[in-house]
């Protein structure tokens, strides 16, 4: 909740924030318009947690961005159980020049495995290798990314797998998507 900048001097390939095995929590939550996280890898996050003893809506295993900016980061190997955005969930602010890869969603409905955009802006990001673990319903949306509101610009979404559902690369029910490349994503139902 503070306007701080956290930046790795050695880059995302070297500096990692991760959830220890066995814990049930996300890696990072940004909730200040002046907060910036740069050049880190966020990995092994889990979008299923209790906050103050109350089950919070399951959002963003790697990062839950309510306000602020996430830049030049890698979000990898995050898990969502009945979650929105196993990789990240964005309500306001900016996610830019990030790679979101190899995140997995358990349970349905899926509303964005790699990311869920409910507001804010996603720019120059890559979404790849995100997939659903259980394929038991056709109520799944967005293997790479689900856009409910906000803007997605110049992103690349490839090799994401949704199983049954709509938009293996990206699903969209609102907002604006422009100049994106969506290629080689797999779904069994569109």
Short mmCIF file of C-alpha atoms in Angstrom, two decimals:
data_model
loop_
_atom_site.label_atom_id
_atom_site.label_comp_id
_atom_site.label_asym_id
_atom_site.label_seq_id
_atom_site.Cartn_x
_atom_site.Cartn_y
_atom_site.Cartn_z
CA UNK A 1 0.00 0.00 0.00
CA UNK A 2 3.04 2.30 -0.30
CA UNK A 3 4.36 4.29 -3.28
CA UNK A 4 7.70 2.48 -3.54
CA UNK A 5 9.78 1.06 -6.37
CA UNK A 6 11.21 -2.45 -6.12
CA UNK A 7 13.69 -3.14 -8.91
CA UNK A 8 16.28 -5.84 -9.48
CA UNK A 9 19.69 -4.62 -10.57
CA UNK A 10 20.43 -8.04 -12.13
CA UNK A 11 17.12 -8.60 -13.96
CA UNK A 12 14.27 -11.07 -13.91
CA UNK A 13 16.45 -14.02 -14.94
CA UNK A 14 18.42 -13.71 -11.70
CA UNK A 15 16.10 -12.16 -9.10
CA UNK A 16 13.05 -14.20 -8.11
CA UNK A 17 10.18 -13.82 -5.69
CA UNK A 18 8.41 -17.12 -5.10
CA UNK A 19 5.94 -18.90 -2.91
CA UNK A 20 7.42 -21.76 -0.91
CA UNK A 21 5.81 -25.11 -1.58
CA UNK A 22 2.86 -25.85 0.64
CA UNK A 23 1.76 -22.25 1.13
CA UNK A 24 -1.54 -20.93 -0.20
CA UNK A 25 -0.87 -17.36 -1.22
CA UNK A 26 0.00 -15.13 -4.14
CA UNK A 27 3.49 -13.74 -4.63
CA UNK A 28 2.72 -10.02 -4.89
CA UNK A 29 -0.10 -7.52 -4.37
CA UNK A 30 0.21 -3.91 -5.58
CA UNK A 31 -2.30 -1.40 -4.21
CA UNK A 32 -0.83 2.09 -4.70
CA UNK A 33 -0.77 4.12 -7.92
CA UNK A 34 2.86 5.06 -7.21
CA UNK A 35 4.06 1.46 -6.59
CA UNK A 36 6.36 -0.01 -9.25
CA UNK A 37 7.84 -3.51 -9.45
CA UNK A 38 10.50 -4.00 -12.15
CA UNK A 39 12.79 -6.70 -13.49
CA UNK A 40 11.75 -9.57 -11.20
CA UNK A 41 10.51 -13.12 -11.72
CA UNK A 42 7.33 -13.91 -9.78
CA UNK A 43 6.90 -17.65 -9.61
CA UNK A 44 4.99 -20.46 -7.98
CA UNK A 45 2.18 -18.16 -6.82
CA UNK A 46 -1.17 -19.59 -5.79
CA UNK A 47 -4.42 -17.72 -6.43
CA UNK A 48 -6.39 -19.09 -3.51
CA UNK A 49 -6.00 -17.36 -0.21
CA UNK A 50 -7.58 -16.14 2.97
CA UNK A 51 -7.23 -12.49 3.86
CA UNK A 52 -8.08 -11.46 7.41
CA UNK A 53 -9.79 -14.81 7.89
CA UNK A 54 -12.15 -14.24 4.94
CA UNK A 55 -11.83 -16.02 1.63
CA UNK A 56 -10.91 -13.33 -0.88
CA UNK A 57 -11.99 -13.68 -4.47
CA UNK A 58 -9.25 -15.80 -5.96
CA UNK A 59 -7.29 -13.35 -8.09
CA UNK A 60 -3.74 -13.33 -9.40
CA UNK A 61 -1.41 -16.07 -8.19
CA UNK A 62 1.70 -14.24 -9.38
CA UNK A 63 0.46 -10.68 -8.92
CA UNK A 64 -2.76 -8.91 -7.99
CA UNK A 65 -2.42 -5.37 -9.34
CA UNK A 66 -5.10 -3.10 -7.89
CA UNK A 67 -3.02 0.00 -8.68
CA UNK A 68 0.59 0.60 -9.70
CA UNK A 69 2.86 -0.90 -12.35
CA UNK A 70 4.49 -4.22 -13.06
CA UNK A 71 7.26 -3.85 -15.67
CA UNK A 72 9.88 -6.07 -17.32
CA UNK A 73 8.89 -9.05 -15.16
CA UNK A 74 8.43 -12.77 -15.74
CA UNK A 75 5.41 -14.44 -14.15
CA UNK A 76 5.83 -18.21 -14.29
CA UNK A 77 4.50 -21.49 -12.96
CA UNK A 78 1.62 -19.99 -10.99
CA UNK A 79 -1.49 -21.94 -10.02
CA UNK A 80 -5.12 -20.90 -9.78
CA UNK A 81 -7.88 -22.90 -8.10
CA UNK A 82 -11.25 -21.65 -9.36
CA UNK A 83 -9.37 -18.38 -9.92
CA UNK A 84 -9.35 -15.37 -12.17
CA UNK A 85 -5.84 -14.98 -13.54
CA UNK A 86 -3.51 -17.66 -12.23
CA UNK A 87 -0.63 -15.46 -13.48
CA UNK A 88 -1.97 -11.97 -12.70
CA UNK A 89 -5.17 -10.02 -12.12
CA UNK A 90 -5.25 -6.34 -13.10
CA UNK A 91 -7.96 -3.90 -11.96
CA UNK A 92 -6.10 -0.63 -12.58
CA UNK A 93 -2.57 0.42 -13.42
CA UNK A 94 -0.13 -1.08 -15.90
CA UNK A 95 1.47 -4.41 -16.77
CA UNK A 96 4.15 -3.83 -19.41
CA UNK A 97 6.93 -5.77 -21.13
CA UNK A 98 6.23 -8.89 -19.05
CA UNK A 99 6.35 -12.58 -19.95
CA UNK A 100 3.54 -14.70 -18.48
CA UNK A 101 4.21 -18.39 -18.97
CA UNK A 102 3.43 -21.90 -17.82
CA UNK A 103 0.62 -21.01 -15.42
CA UNK A 104 -2.01 -23.66 -14.65
CA UNK A 105 -5.66 -23.39 -13.69
CA UNK A 106 -7.55 -26.03 -11.71
CA UNK A 107 -11.31 -25.93 -11.49
CA UNK A 108 -13.88 -23.98 -13.43
CA UNK A 109 -14.83 -21.47 -14.59
CA UNK A 110 -11.59 -20.20 -16.04
CA UNK A 111 -11.48 -16.44 -16.62
CA UNK A 112 -7.94 -15.96 -17.89
CA UNK A 113 -5.21 -18.43 -16.99
CA UNK A 114 -2.22 -16.23 -17.77
CA UNK A 115 -3.98 -12.99 -16.88
CA UNK A 116 -7.34 -11.40 -16.20
CA UNK A 117 -7.77 -7.73 -17.13
CA UNK A 118 -10.67 -5.98 -15.36
CA UNK A 119 -9.22 -2.52 -15.97
CA UNK A 120 -5.93 -0.77 -16.59
CA UNK A 121 -3.55 -1.50 -19.44
CA UNK A 122 -1.42 -4.44 -20.61
CA UNK A 123 1.28 -3.47 -23.14
CA UNK A 124 4.03 -5.38 -24.99
CA UNK A 125 3.59 -8.63 -23.03
CA UNK A 126 3.98 -12.28 -24.07
CA UNK A 127 1.62 -15.05 -22.89
CA UNK A 128 2.74 -18.61 -23.60
CA UNK A 129 2.29 -22.14 -22.30
CA UNK A 130 -0.60 -21.33 -19.96
CA UNK A 131 -3.07 -24.22 -19.64
CA UNK A 132 -6.03 -25.73 -17.85
CA UNK A 133 -5.41 -28.86 -15.76
CA UNK A 134 -8.98 -30.24 -15.65
CA UNK A 135 -11.18 -30.09 -18.72
CA UNK A 136 -14.65 -30.73 -17.29
CA UNK A 137 -16.74 -27.82 -18.58
CA UNK A 138 -17.13 -25.49 -21.53
CA UNK A 139 -17.43 -22.46 -19.23
CA UNK A 140 -13.78 -21.46 -19.71
CA UNK A 141 -12.57 -18.15 -21.14
CA UNK A 142 -9.04 -17.07 -22.10
CA UNK A 143 -6.16 -19.50 -21.93
CA UNK A 144 -3.59 -16.74 -22.31
CA UNK A 145 -5.66 -13.74 -21.26
CA UNK A 146 -9.23 -12.70 -20.49
CA UNK A 147 -10.15 -9.08 -21.21
CA UNK A 148 -13.24 -7.85 -19.35
CA UNK A 149 -12.36 -4.14 -19.40
CA UNK A 150 -9.26 -2.03 -19.96
CA UNK A 151 -6.78 -2.13 -22.84
CA UNK A 152 -4.41 -4.73 -24.26
CA UNK A 153 -1.83 -3.45 -26.80
CA UNK A 154 0.93 -5.07 -28.83
CA UNK A 155 0.85 -8.39 -26.96
CA UNK A 156 1.75 -11.83 -28.29
CA UNK A 157 -0.33 -14.83 -27.17
CA UNK A 158 0.80 -18.27 -28.39
CA UNK A 159 0.82 -21.95 -27.36
CA UNK A 160 -1.82 -21.53 -24.65
CA UNK A 161 -4.27 -24.40 -24.06
CA UNK A 162 -7.82 -24.03 -22.85
CA UNK A 163 -9.51 -27.39 -23.49
CA UNK A 164 -13.25 -26.74 -23.75
CA UNK A 165 -14.00 -23.04 -23.87
CA UNK A 166 -13.68 -19.81 -25.75
CA UNK A 167 -10.53 -17.94 -26.67
CA UNK A 168 -7.56 -20.22 -26.05
CA UNK A 169 -5.26 -17.27 -26.77
CA UNK A 170 -7.48 -14.42 -25.59
CA UNK A 171 -11.15 -14.05 -24.76
CA UNK A 172 -12.79 -10.65 -24.71
CA UNK A 173 -16.12 -9.47 -23.29
CA UNK A 174 -15.21 -5.77 -23.03
CA UNK A 175 -12.35 -3.34 -23.31
CA UNK A 176 -10.01 -2.76 -26.25
CA UNK A 177 -7.42 -5.05 -27.83
CA UNK A 178 -5.19 -3.67 -30.57
CA UNK A 179 -2.15 -4.73 -32.57
CA UNK A 180 -1.87 -8.15 -30.86
CA UNK A 181 -0.61 -11.42 -32.36
CA UNK A 182 -2.66 -14.48 -31.36
CA UNK A 183 -1.28 -17.72 -32.80
CA UNK A 184 -1.10 -21.50 -32.28
CA UNK A 185 -3.39 -21.66 -29.24
CA UNK A 186 -5.47 -24.80 -28.65
CA UNK A 187 -9.09 -25.20 -27.64
CA UNK A 188 -11.57 -28.00 -28.30
CA UNK A 189 -14.62 -25.73 -28.51
CA UNK A 190 -15.01 -22.15 -29.65
#
